[in-house]
PDB file of C-alpha atoms in Angstrom:
ATOM      1  CA  MET W  81       2.249  19.141  18.633  1.00 65.00           C
ATOM      2  CA  LEU W  82       0.357  17.036  21.204  1.00 70.00           C
ATOM      3  CA  ARG W  83      -2.920  18.809  20.497  1.00 75.00           C
ATOM      4  CA  TYR W  84      -2.421  18.400  16.758  1.00 71.00           C
ATOM      5  CA  SER W  85      -1.669  14.676  17.222  1.00 75.00           C
ATOM      6  CA  LEU W  86      -4.756  14.105  19.375  1.00 82.00           C
ATOM      7  CA  LYS W  87      -7.022  15.728  16.778  1.00 79.00           C
ATOM      8  CA  ARG W  88      -5.551  13.540  14.068  1.00 78.00           C
ATOM      9  CA  LEU W  89      -5.938  10.461  16.287  1.00 82.00           C
ATOM     10  CA  ILE W  90      -9.632  11.192  16.903  1.00 87.00           C
ATOM     11  CA  SER W  91     -10.111  11.612  13.151  1.00 85.00           C
ATOM     12  CA  LEU W  92      -8.389   8.259  12.611  1.00 85.00           C
ATOM     13  CA  ILE W  93     -10.696   6.470  15.068  1.00 87.00           C
ATOM     14  CA  LEU W  94     -13.846   7.989  13.530  1.00 90.00           C
ATOM     15  CA  SER W  95     -12.649   7.074  10.025  1.00 89.00           C
ATOM     16  CA  LEU W  96     -12.071   3.468  11.094  1.00 89.00           C
ATOM     17  CA  ALA W  97     -15.538   3.251  12.668  1.00 90.00           C
ATOM     18  CA  VAL W  98     -17.236   4.532   9.509  1.00 92.00           C
ATOM     19  CA  ALA W  99     -15.066   2.284   7.322  1.00 90.00           C
ATOM     20  CA  SER W 100     -15.993  -0.824   9.337  1.00 91.00           C
ATOM     21  CA  LEU W 101     -19.700  -0.090   8.866  1.00 91.00           C
ATOM     22  CA  VAL W 102     -19.355   0.468   5.126  1.00 91.00           C
ATOM     23  CA  ILE W 103     -17.139  -2.585   4.559  1.00 90.00           C
ATOM     24  CA  PHE W 104     -19.319  -4.979   6.532  1.00 89.00           C
ATOM     25  CA  PHE W 105     -22.718  -4.005   5.163  1.00 88.00           C
ATOM     26  CA  VAL W 106     -21.621  -3.487   1.541  1.00 86.00           C
ATOM     27  CA  ILE W 107     -20.030  -6.952   1.453  1.00 85.00           C
ATOM     28  CA  GLU W 108     -22.967  -8.538   3.298  1.00 82.00           C
ATOM     29  CA  ILE W 109     -25.583  -7.210   0.867  1.00 81.00           C
ATOM     30  CA  ALA W 110     -23.599  -8.406  -2.152  1.00 75.00           C
ATOM     31  CA  PRO W 111     -25.491 -11.156  -4.019  1.00 73.00           C
ATOM     32  CA  GLY W 112     -24.618 -14.781  -3.356  1.00 73.00           C
ATOM     33  CA  ASP W 113     -25.012 -16.872  -0.211  1.00 75.00           C
ATOM     34  CA  PRO W 114     -21.766 -18.467   1.091  1.00 81.00           C
ATOM     35  CA  ALA W 115     -23.552 -21.613   2.285  1.00 80.00           C
ATOM     36  CA  SER W 116     -25.302 -22.153  -1.057  1.00 79.00           C
ATOM     37  CA  PHE W 117     -22.027 -21.535  -2.898  1.00 76.00           C
ATOM     38  CA  MET W 118     -20.132 -24.041  -0.747  1.00 80.00           C
ATOM     39  CA  LEU W 119     -22.758 -26.803  -1.081  1.00 79.00           C
ATOM     40  CA  GLY W 120     -23.512 -26.326  -4.767  1.00 77.00           C
ATOM     41  CA  ILE W 121     -26.714 -25.888  -6.752  1.00 74.00           C
ATOM     42  CA  ASN W 122     -28.057 -29.372  -5.937  1.00 78.00           C
ATOM     43  CA  ALA W 123     -27.981 -28.940  -2.154  1.00 78.00           C
ATOM     44  CA  GLN W 124     -31.210 -29.400  -0.194  1.00 82.00           C
ATOM     45  CA  PRO W 125     -32.681 -26.335   1.568  1.00 82.00           C
ATOM     46  CA  ASP W 126     -32.439 -27.941   5.026  1.00 85.00           C
ATOM     47  CA  THR W 127     -28.755 -28.729   4.425  1.00 85.00           C
ATOM     48  CA  ILE W 128     -28.113 -25.136   3.411  1.00 82.00           C
ATOM     49  CA  GLU W 129     -29.897 -23.852   6.510  1.00 84.00           C
ATOM     50  CA  ALA W 130     -27.874 -26.200   8.714  1.00 88.00           C
ATOM     51  CA  LEU W 131     -24.627 -24.890   7.235  1.00 82.00           C
ATOM     52  CA  ARG W 132     -25.816 -21.287   7.579  1.00 81.00           C
ATOM     53  CA  SER W 133     -26.490 -21.963  11.248  1.00 85.00           C
ATOM     54  CA  GLU W 134     -23.066 -23.560  11.670  1.00 82.00           C
ATOM     55  CA  LEU W 135     -21.354 -20.561  10.068  1.00 80.00           C
ATOM     56  CA  GLY W 136     -23.434 -18.087  12.088  1.00 82.00           C
ATOM     57  CA  LEU W 137     -25.081 -16.624   8.984  1.00 80.00           C
ATOM     58  CA  ASP W 138     -28.559 -16.976  10.479  1.00 82.00           C
ATOM     59  CA  VAL W 139     -27.755 -14.363  13.138  1.00 84.00           C
ATOM     60  CA  PRO W 140     -29.035 -10.797  12.452  1.00 85.00           C
ATOM     61  CA  LYS W 141     -26.509  -8.675  10.582  1.00 86.00           C
ATOM     62  CA  ILE W 142     -26.202  -5.994  13.252  1.00 90.00           C
ATOM     63  CA  GLU W 143     -25.353  -8.655  15.847  1.00 89.00           C
ATOM     64  CA  ARG W 144     -22.777 -10.202  13.523  1.00 87.00           C
ATOM     65  CA  TYR W 145     -21.296  -6.769  12.903  1.00 90.00           C
ATOM     66  CA  LEU W 146     -20.904  -6.076  16.622  1.00 90.00           C
ATOM     67  CA  ASP W 147     -19.364  -9.527  17.174  1.00 90.00           C
ATOM     68  CA  TRP W 148     -16.970  -8.926  14.263  1.00 88.00           C
ATOM     69  CA  VAL W 149     -15.854  -5.508  15.529  1.00 89.00           C
ATOM     70  CA  GLY W 150     -15.553  -6.765  19.092  1.00 89.00           C
ATOM     71  CA  GLY W 151     -13.439  -9.682  17.917  1.00 88.00           C
ATOM     72  CA  MET W 152     -11.161  -7.413  15.876  1.00 88.00           C
ATOM     73  CA  LEU W 153     -10.529  -5.227  18.915  1.00 87.00           C
ATOM     74  CA  HIS W 154      -9.171  -8.363  20.627  1.00 85.00           C
ATOM     75  CA  GLY W 155      -7.236  -9.571  17.585  1.00 84.00           C
ATOM     76  CA  ASP W 156      -9.832 -12.184  16.584  1.00 86.00           C
ATOM     77  CA  PHE W 157     -11.067 -11.835  12.993  1.00 86.00           C
ATOM     78  CA  GLY W 158     -13.271 -14.925  13.110  1.00 85.00           C
ATOM     79  CA  THR W 159     -13.011 -18.241  11.277  1.00 87.00           C
ATOM     80  CA  SER W 160     -12.834 -18.709   7.520  1.00 89.00           C
ATOM     81  CA  TYR W 161     -15.989 -20.245   6.018  1.00 86.00           C
ATOM     82  CA  THR W 162     -14.009 -22.156   3.401  1.00 84.00           C
ATOM     83  CA  TYR W 163     -10.811 -23.228   5.163  1.00 84.00           C
ATOM     84  CA  ARG W 164     -12.259 -23.459   8.714  1.00 86.00           C
ATOM     85  CA  THR W 165      -9.110 -21.869  10.103  1.00 88.00           C
ATOM     86  CA  PRO W 166      -8.759 -18.602  12.064  1.00 90.00           C
ATOM     87  CA  VAL W 167      -8.674 -15.596   9.746  1.00 90.00           C
ATOM     88  CA  THR W 168      -6.035 -14.010  11.976  1.00 89.00           C
ATOM     89  CA  LYS W 169      -3.597 -16.825  11.191  1.00 90.00           C
ATOM     90  CA  MET W 170      -4.352 -16.645   7.460  1.00 90.00           C
ATOM     91  CA  VAL W 171      -3.799 -12.896   7.418  1.00 89.00           C
ATOM     92  CA  THR W 172      -0.636 -13.069   9.538  1.00 89.00           C
ATOM     93  CA  ASP W 173       0.929 -15.708   7.298  1.00 88.00           C
ATOM     94  CA  ARG W 174       0.303 -13.620   4.190  1.00 89.00           C
ATOM     95  CA  LEU W 175       1.202 -10.323   5.818  1.00 88.00           C
ATOM     96  CA  TRP W 176       4.761 -11.631   6.158  1.00 90.00           C
ATOM     97  CA  VAL W 177       4.856 -11.577   2.353  1.00 91.00           C
ATOM     98  CA  SER W 178       2.836  -8.465   1.492  1.00 89.00           C
ATOM     99  CA  LEU W 179       4.340  -6.099   4.089  1.00 90.00           C
ATOM    100  CA  PRO W 180       8.022  -6.810   3.268  1.00 92.00           C
ATOM    101  CA  LEU W 181       7.161  -6.625  -0.441  1.00 92.00           C
ATOM    102  CA  ALA W 182       5.522  -3.199   0.021  1.00 91.00           C
ATOM    103  CA  LEU W 183       8.426  -1.890   2.121  1.00 92.00           C
ATOM    104  CA  TYR W 184      11.000  -3.287  -0.322  1.00 94.00           C
ATOM    105  CA  ALA W 185       9.217  -1.713  -3.298  1.00 93.00           C
ATOM    106  CA  LEU W 186       8.814   1.611  -1.465  1.00 92.00           C
ATOM    107  CA  ALA W 187      12.522   1.659  -0.563  1.00 94.00           C
ATOM    108  CA  LEU W 188      13.498   0.989  -4.176  1.00 94.00           C
ATOM    109  CA  SER W 189      11.047   3.607  -5.420  1.00 93.00           C
ATOM    110  CA  THR W 190      12.397   6.253  -3.027  1.00 92.00           C
ATOM    111  CA  LEU W 191      16.052   5.435  -3.735  1.00 93.00           C
ATOM    112  CA  ILE W 192      15.421   5.837  -7.457  1.00 93.00           C
ATOM    113  CA  ALA W 193      13.047   8.816  -7.353  1.00 92.00           C
ATOM    114  CA  PHE W 194      14.846  11.164  -4.967  1.00 90.00           C
ATOM    115  CA  PRO W 195      18.153  11.380  -6.887  1.00 91.00           C
ATOM    116  CA  ALA W 196      16.320  11.486 -10.229  1.00 91.00           C
ATOM    117  CA  GLY W 197      13.940  14.273  -9.143  1.00 89.00           C
ATOM    118  CA  ILE W 198      16.701  16.346  -7.527  1.00 86.00           C
ATOM    119  CA  TYR W 199      18.975  15.873 -10.545  1.00 88.00           C
ATOM    120  CA  ALA W 200      16.223  16.956 -12.957  1.00 88.00           C
ATOM    121  CA  ALA W 201      15.306  20.022 -10.857  1.00 83.00           C
ATOM    122  CA  ALA W 202      18.959  21.097 -10.597  1.00 81.00           C
ATOM    123  CA  ARG W 203      19.306  20.892 -14.389  1.00 83.00           C
ATOM    124  CA  ARG W 204      15.994  22.332 -15.495  1.00 83.00           C
ATOM    125  CA  GLY W 205      15.696  22.577 -19.262  1.00 83.00           C
ATOM    126  CA  LYS W 206      18.997  20.801 -19.884  1.00 88.00           C
ATOM    127  CA  PRO W 207      19.498  17.405 -21.558  1.00 89.00           C
ATOM    128  CA  GLY W 208      19.731  15.667 -18.163  1.00 87.00           C
ATOM    129  CA  ASP W 209      16.346  17.045 -17.128  1.00 87.00           C
ATOM    130  CA  MET W 210      14.760  16.022 -20.426  1.00 91.00           C
ATOM    131  CA  ALA W 211      16.243  12.515 -20.146  1.00 92.00           C
ATOM    132  CA  VAL W 212      14.834  12.039 -16.637  1.00 90.00           C
ATOM    133  CA  MET W 213      11.422  13.365 -17.647  1.00 90.00           C
ATOM    134  CA  GLY W 214      11.356  11.095 -20.694  1.00 91.00           C
ATOM    135  CA  ALA W 215      12.244   8.073 -18.575  1.00 91.00           C
ATOM    136  CA  THR W 216       9.582   8.915 -15.988  1.00 91.00           C
ATOM    137  CA  GLN W 217       6.962   9.394 -18.697  1.00 90.00           C
ATOM    138  CA  LEU W 218       7.791   5.932 -19.974  1.00 89.00           C
ATOM    139  CA  GLY W 219       7.656   4.529 -16.439  1.00 88.00           C
ATOM    140  CA  VAL W 220       4.193   5.993 -15.849  1.00 86.00           C
ATOM    141  CA  ALA W 221       2.876   4.709 -19.196  1.00 88.00           C
ATOM    142  CA  ILE W 222       4.040   1.079 -18.905  1.00 86.00           C
ATOM    143  CA  PRO W 223       1.520  -1.228 -17.134  1.00 85.00           C
ATOM    144  CA  ASN W 224       3.186  -2.891 -14.149  1.00 83.00           C
ATOM    145  CA  PHE W 225       1.791  -6.351 -14.988  1.00 84.00           C
ATOM    146  CA  TRP W 226       3.394  -6.190 -18.464  1.00 89.00           C
ATOM    147  CA  PHE W 227       6.629  -4.970 -16.935  1.00 90.00           C
ATOM    148  CA  ALA W 228       6.449  -7.844 -14.428  1.00 89.00           C
ATOM    149  CA  MET W 229       6.086 -10.392 -17.216  1.00 90.00           C
ATOM    150  CA  MET W 230       9.062  -8.853 -19.053  1.00 91.00           C
ATOM    151  CA  LEU W 231      11.138  -9.154 -15.882  1.00 92.00           C
ATOM    152  CA  VAL W 232      10.201 -12.827 -15.598  1.00 91.00           C
ATOM    153  CA  LEU W 233      11.025 -13.428 -19.259  1.00 91.00           C
ATOM    154  CA  ILE W 234      14.425 -11.735 -19.074  1.00 92.00           C
ATOM    155  CA  PHE W 235      15.736 -12.433 -15.573  1.00 92.00           C
ATOM    156  CA  ALA W 236      13.969 -15.689 -14.683  1.00 90.00           C
ATOM    157  CA  ILE W 237      13.590 -17.593 -17.946  1.00 90.00           C
ATOM    158  CA  ASN W 238      16.498 -16.315 -20.071  1.00 90.00           C
ATOM    159  CA  LEU W 239      19.177 -15.355 -17.536  1.00 88.00           C
ATOM    160  CA  ARG W 240      17.927 -17.603 -14.695  1.00 88.00           C
ATOM    161  CA  TRP W 241      19.047 -15.127 -12.045  1.00 90.00           C
ATOM    162  CA  PHE W 242      15.721 -15.343 -10.180  1.00 89.00           C
ATOM    163  CA  GLY W 243      12.841 -17.755  -9.824  1.00 85.00           C
ATOM    164  CA  ALA W 244       9.835 -17.237 -12.066  1.00 83.00           C
ATOM    165  CA  GLY W 245       7.424 -17.176  -9.139  1.00 82.00           C
ATOM    166  CA  GLY W 246       6.589 -18.335  -5.649  1.00 85.00           C
ATOM    167  CA  PHE W 247       8.063 -17.368  -2.312  1.00 87.00           C
ATOM    168  CA  ALA W 248      10.899 -19.360  -0.712  1.00 84.00           C
ATOM    169  CA  GLY W 249       9.903 -18.388   2.841  1.00 83.00           C
ATOM    170  CA  TRP W 250      11.719 -16.508   5.585  1.00 88.00           C
ATOM    171  CA  ASN W 251      12.615 -19.764   7.328  1.00 87.00           C
ATOM    172  CA  LYS W 252      15.220 -20.363   4.591  1.00 89.00           C
ATOM    173  CA  GLY W 253      17.027 -17.140   5.431  1.00 88.00           C
ATOM    174  CA  PHE W 254      16.537 -13.388   5.131  1.00 90.00           C
ATOM    175  CA  TRP W 255      18.452 -12.989   1.874  1.00 90.00           C
ATOM    176  CA  THR W 256      16.662 -15.959   0.319  1.00 90.00           C
ATOM    177  CA  GLY W 257      13.330 -14.280   1.077  1.00 90.00           C
ATOM    178  CA  ILE W 258      14.562 -10.936  -0.264  1.00 92.00           C
ATOM    179  CA  HIS W 259      15.797 -12.678  -3.415  1.00 91.00           C
ATOM    180  CA  SER W 260      12.300 -14.137  -3.959  1.00 91.00           C
ATOM    181  CA  LEU W 261      10.730 -10.691  -3.615  1.00 92.00           C
ATOM    182  CA  THR W 262      13.223  -8.759  -5.765  1.00 93.00           C
ATOM    183  CA  LEU W 263      11.515  -9.071  -9.163  1.00 93.00           C
ATOM    184  CA  PRO W 264       8.018  -8.335  -7.760  1.00 93.00           C
ATOM    185  CA  ALA W 265       9.427  -5.367  -5.829  1.00 93.00           C
ATOM    186  CA  ILE W 266      11.096  -3.960  -8.964  1.00 93.00           C
ATOM    187  CA  ALA W 267       7.869  -4.427 -10.942  1.00 91.00           C
ATOM    188  CA  LEU W 268       5.979  -2.465  -8.289  1.00 91.00           C
ATOM    189  CA  ALA W 269       8.691   0.125  -7.611  1.00 91.00           C
ATOM    190  CA  LEU W 270       9.648   1.490 -11.025  1.00 90.00           C
ATOM    191  CA  PRO W 271       6.213   2.899 -12.016  1.00 88.00           C
ATOM    192  CA  GLN W 272       5.895   4.441  -8.531  1.00 91.00           C
ATOM    193  CA  ALA W 273       9.433   5.837  -8.761  1.00 92.00           C
ATOM    194  CA  ALA W 274       8.500   7.567 -12.020  1.00 92.00           C
ATOM    195  CA  ILE W 275       5.551   9.295 -10.342  1.00 91.00           C
ATOM    196  CA  LEU W 276       7.559  10.238  -7.246  1.00 92.00           C
ATOM    197  CA  ALA W 277      10.460  11.637  -9.292  1.00 91.00           C
ATOM    198  CA  ARG W 278       8.109  13.913 -11.245  1.00 91.00           C
ATOM    199  CA  VAL W 279       6.496  15.150  -8.015  1.00 90.00           C
ATOM    200  CA  MET W 280       9.911  15.769  -6.448  1.00 88.00           C
ATOM    201  CA  ARG W 281      11.090  17.762  -9.479  1.00 88.00           C
ATOM    202  CA  SER W 282       7.889  19.816  -9.641  1.00 87.00           C
ATOM    203  CA  ALA W 283       7.941  20.571  -5.891  1.00 85.00           C
ATOM    204  CA  LEU W 284      11.583  21.620  -5.991  1.00 83.00           C
ATOM    205  CA  LEU W 285      11.059  23.882  -8.986  1.00 82.00           C
ATOM    206  CA  ASP W 286       8.121  25.577  -7.244  1.00 81.00           C
ATOM    207  CA  ILE W 287      10.236  26.210  -4.150  1.00 79.00           C
ATOM    208  CA  LEU W 288      13.214  27.443  -6.169  1.00 73.00           C
ATOM    209  CA  GLY W 289      10.994  30.202  -7.570  1.00 73.00           C
ATOM    210  CA  GLU W 290      10.004  31.536  -4.127  1.00 71.00           C
ATOM    211  CA  ASP W 291      11.228  34.880  -2.792  1.00 72.00           C
ATOM    212  CA  PHE W 292      13.188  33.384   0.101  1.00 71.00           C
ATOM    213  CA  MET W 293      15.160  31.259  -2.370  1.00 70.00           C
ATOM    214  CA  ARG W 294      16.063  34.363  -4.375  1.00 71.00           C
ATOM    215  CA  THR W 295      17.186  35.970  -1.120  1.00 76.00           C
ATOM    216  CA  ALA W 296      19.370  32.946  -0.360  1.00 71.00           C
ATOM    217  CA  ARG W 297      20.919  33.199  -3.815  1.00 69.00           C
ATOM    218  CA  ALA W 298      21.488  36.952  -3.345  1.00 73.00           C
ATOM    219  CA  LYS W 299      23.423  36.208  -0.136  1.00 71.00           C
ATOM    220  CA  GLY W 300      25.921  34.221  -2.145  1.00 72.00           C
ATOM    221  CA  LEU W 301      24.626  30.654  -2.175  1.00 70.00           C
ATOM    222  CA  SER W 302      24.948  28.766  -5.441  1.00 70.00           C
ATOM    223  CA  ARG W 303      21.848  27.222  -6.989  1.00 68.00           C
ATOM    224  CA  ARG W 304      22.944  23.775  -5.782  1.00 69.00           C
ATOM    225  CA  GLN W 305      23.654  24.992  -2.229  1.00 69.00           C
ATOM    226  CA  ALA W 306      20.275  26.743  -2.052  1.00 71.00           C
ATOM    227  CA  LEU W 307      18.579  23.597  -3.312  1.00 70.00           C
ATOM    228  CA  TRP W 308      20.163  21.308  -0.725  1.00 70.00           C
ATOM    229  CA  ARG W 309      20.017  23.686   2.256  1.00 69.00           C
ATOM    230  CA  HIS W 310      16.591  25.258   1.800  1.00 67.00           C
ATOM    231  CA  ALA W 311      14.547  23.923  -1.108  1.00 74.00           C
ATOM    232  CA  LEU W 312      14.663  20.211  -0.338  1.00 74.00           C
ATOM    233  CA  ARG W 313      13.143  20.477   3.144  1.00 74.00           C
ATOM    234  CA  ASN W 314      10.362  22.798   1.985  1.00 74.00           C
ATOM    235  CA  ALA W 315       9.539  20.542  -0.977  1.00 77.00           C
ATOM    236  CA  MET W 316       8.975  17.471   1.219  1.00 77.00           C
ATOM    237  CA  ILE W 317       5.264  18.020   1.988  1.00 76.00           C
ATOM    238  CA  PRO W 318       3.875  16.975  -1.437  1.00 80.00           C
ATOM    239  CA  VAL W 319       6.552  14.274  -1.622  1.00 84.00           C
ATOM    240  CA  LEU W 320       5.504  12.840   1.748  1.00 79.00           C
ATOM    241  CA  THR W 321       1.897  12.800   0.535  1.00 79.00           C
ATOM    242  CA  ILE W 322       2.837  10.703  -2.488  1.00 84.00           C
ATOM    243  CA  ILE W 323       5.033   8.362  -0.416  1.00 84.00           C
ATOM    244  CA  GLY W 324       2.159   7.736   1.990  1.00 80.00           C
ATOM    245  CA  LEU W 325      -0.275   7.050  -0.839  1.00 80.00           C
ATOM    246  CA  GLN W 326       2.250   4.817  -2.593  1.00 84.00           C
ATOM    247  CA  PHE W 327       2.836   2.669   0.486  1.00 84.00           C
ATOM    248  CA  SER W 328      -0.918   2.184   0.855  1.00 77.00           C
ATOM    249  CA  PHE W 329      -1.178   1.260  -2.824  1.00 80.00           C
ATOM    250  CA  LEU W 330       1.785  -1.118  -2.650  1.00 84.00           C
ATOM    251  CA  LEU W 331       0.292  -2.912   0.358  1.00 79.00           C
ATOM    252  CA  ALA W 332      -3.317  -3.038  -0.816  1.00 70.00           C
ATOM    253  CA  GLY W 333      -3.021  -2.913  -4.585  1.00 69.00           C
ATOM    254  CA  ALA W 334      -0.395  -5.551  -5.379  1.00 77.00           C
ATOM    255  CA  ILE W 335      -2.956  -8.217  -6.268  1.00 80.00           C
ATOM    256  CA  ILE W 336      -1.996  -8.325  -9.972  1.00 83.00           C
ATOM    257  CA  ILE W 337       1.724  -8.592  -9.224  1.00 88.00           C
ATOM    258  CA  GLU W 338       1.032 -11.290  -6.650  1.00 86.00           C
ATOM    259  CA  GLN W 339      -0.907 -13.177  -9.287  1.00 84.00           C
ATOM    260  CA  VAL W 340       1.896 -12.823 -11.863  1.00 86.00           C
ATOM    261  CA  PHE W 341       4.561 -14.043  -9.437  1.00 90.00           C
ATOM    262  CA  TYR W 342       2.281 -16.482  -7.607  1.00 88.00           C
ATOM    263  CA  LEU W 343       3.014 -14.891  -4.229  1.00 88.00           C
ATOM    264  CA  PRO W 344       0.951 -15.934  -1.177  1.00 89.00           C
ATOM    265  CA  GLY W 345       0.162 -12.358  -0.144  1.00 87.00           C
ATOM    266  CA  LEU W 346      -2.891 -10.440   1.038  1.00 86.00           C
ATOM    267  CA  GLY W 347      -3.980  -9.474  -2.472  1.00 82.00           C
ATOM    268  CA  ARG W 348      -4.047 -13.099  -3.579  1.00 84.00           C
ATOM    269  CA  LEU W 349      -5.896 -14.054  -0.378  1.00 87.00           C
ATOM    270  CA  VAL W 350      -8.621 -11.472  -1.075  1.00 86.00           C
ATOM    271  CA  PHE W 351      -8.935 -12.657  -4.661  1.00 84.00           C
ATOM    272  CA  GLN W 352      -9.370 -16.296  -3.560  1.00 84.00           C
ATOM    273  CA  ALA W 353     -11.804 -15.331  -0.789  1.00 87.00           C
ATOM    274  CA  ILE W 354     -13.989 -13.339  -3.198  1.00 85.00           C
ATOM    275  CA  THR W 355     -14.198 -16.228  -5.648  1.00 83.00           C
ATOM    276  CA  ALA W 356     -15.116 -18.596  -2.786  1.00 82.00           C
ATOM    277  CA  ARG W 357     -17.623 -16.158  -1.211  1.00 84.00           C
ATOM    278  CA  ASP W 358     -15.618 -16.330   2.035  1.00 86.00           C
ATOM    279  CA  LEU W 359     -17.125 -13.099   3.356  1.00 86.00           C
ATOM    280  CA  ILE W 360     -15.447 -13.054   6.745  1.00 88.00           C
ATOM    281  CA  VAL W 361     -12.001 -13.221   5.115  1.00 89.00           C
ATOM    282  CA  VAL W 362     -12.847 -10.483   2.598  1.00 88.00           C
ATOM    283  CA  GLU W 363     -14.231  -8.197   5.319  1.00 88.00           C
ATOM    284  CA  SER W 364     -11.293  -8.740   7.642  1.00 89.00           C
ATOM    285  CA  VAL W 365      -8.564  -8.291   5.037  1.00 88.00           C
ATOM    286  CA  VAL W 366     -10.205  -5.201   3.533  1.00 88.00           C
ATOM    287  CA  MET W 367     -10.618  -3.740   7.026  1.00 89.00           C
ATOM    288  CA  LEU W 368      -6.969  -4.442   7.774  1.00 87.00           C
ATOM    289  CA  LEU W 369      -5.906  -2.724   4.540  1.00 84.00           C
ATOM    290  CA  VAL W 370      -8.139   0.275   5.297  1.00 87.00           C
ATOM    291  CA  PHE W 371      -6.565   0.441   8.752  1.00 87.00           C
ATOM    292  CA  ALA W 372      -3.118   0.467   7.133  1.00 84.00           C
ATOM    293  CA  VAL W 373      -4.115   3.245   4.700  1.00 82.00           C
ATOM    294  CA  ILE W 374      -5.651   5.441   7.406  1.00 85.00           C
ATOM    295  CA  THR W 375      -2.720   4.844   9.772  1.00 85.00           C
ATOM    296  CA  VAL W 376      -0.209   5.761   7.068  1.00 81.00           C
ATOM    297  CA  ASN W 377      -2.147   8.959   6.360  1.00 79.00           C
ATOM    298  CA  PHE W 378      -2.092   9.709  10.102  1.00 81.00           C
ATOM    299  CA  LEU W 379       1.684   9.265  10.195  1.00 81.00           C
ATOM    300  CA  VAL W 380       2.059  11.435   7.088  1.00 76.00           C
ATOM    301  CA  ASP W 381       0.048  14.184   8.812  1.00 75.00           C
ATOM    302  CA  LEU W 382       2.439  13.993  11.780  1.00 77.00           C
ATOM    303  CA  ALA W 383       5.373  14.147   9.376  1.00 73.00           C
ATOM    304  CA  TYR W 384       3.808  17.271   7.800  1.00 69.00           C
ATOM    305  CA  ALA W 385       3.745  18.941  11.199  1.00 70.00           C
ATOM    306  CA  ALA W 386       7.368  17.984  11.838  1.00 69.00           C
ATOM    307  CA  VAL W 387       8.490  19.361   8.458  1.00 63.00           C
ATOM    308  CA  ASP W 388       6.314  22.499   8.550  1.00 63.00           C
ATOM    309  CA  PRO W 389       5.471  23.708  12.114  1.00 63.00           C
ATOM    310  CA  ARG W 390       2.978  26.238  10.675  1.00 61.00           C
ATOM    311  CA  LEU W 391       0.520  23.371  10.142  1.00 58.00           C
ATOM    312  CA  ARG W 392       0.243  22.826  13.913  1.00 56.00           C
ATOM    313  CA  GLN W 393      -0.856  26.432  14.404  1.00 58.00           C
ATOM    314  CA  ARG W 394      -3.707  26.155  11.866  1.00 55.00           C
ATOM    315  CA  THR W 395      -5.587  23.485  13.856  1.00 52.00           C
TER     316      THR W 395
END
């Protein structure tokens, strides 16, 4: 297991190094100069050059890249061009919204999908199975931003059970913060739960058709006992893959939901930084999200090895 983990860790480090190069240079070569954007079209060339010098944009790109990577290794992401505040503080403040939202949505998605997928697999071809599959098909088809607006219309405007947007803050209490994130989490979770439930059902049905499952049934186990004792564990590998991908999506791809609910999260920060040409913020947040995605995939690989020891012997 240690050897397997070390190989995956080396792969993680190499992936991060390549990702940092791609992120930095792709964003840097994008059209539009931050200094010119900040000063406007009527700014004098010497004023623009002075601001470029102040922001460090006159330094060669390779030197800026090395400074950026070196700073990140010490927890320093630089200073925002627009707000003139440390990017680390901006990211940390918004991470306290985006990370709990992603975890909350993932928990809801898993709590909905696992029972639904297991129920459908245990009743293959029966009305219960068809009902679950119909509901998941609907969940996959509905755009999450439309679903989010329907949640606001019903539960915030009509019933007034929740606020229509904004985040109360964790300083007002844990449950107050959770209450603020409930509608956005539901809007994110239900489409992902539909996908996860279908994967769970499909994986279980594949396992139930294996020879060792027929042997278990021949030894006297009922279909339900065989499912719970043997099939569920063996079906977890594709399910873990989807859970890992979903967490990465929920953390990095919630920009539309954050816009709908006016949440001060990472997605909204990236959107504002792009419109303001605040390159250092865009680079740092995207790098942080890539780090989260790669780290989650690393943890999923370790979970694979824990669920199926045969994977350790193949590396």
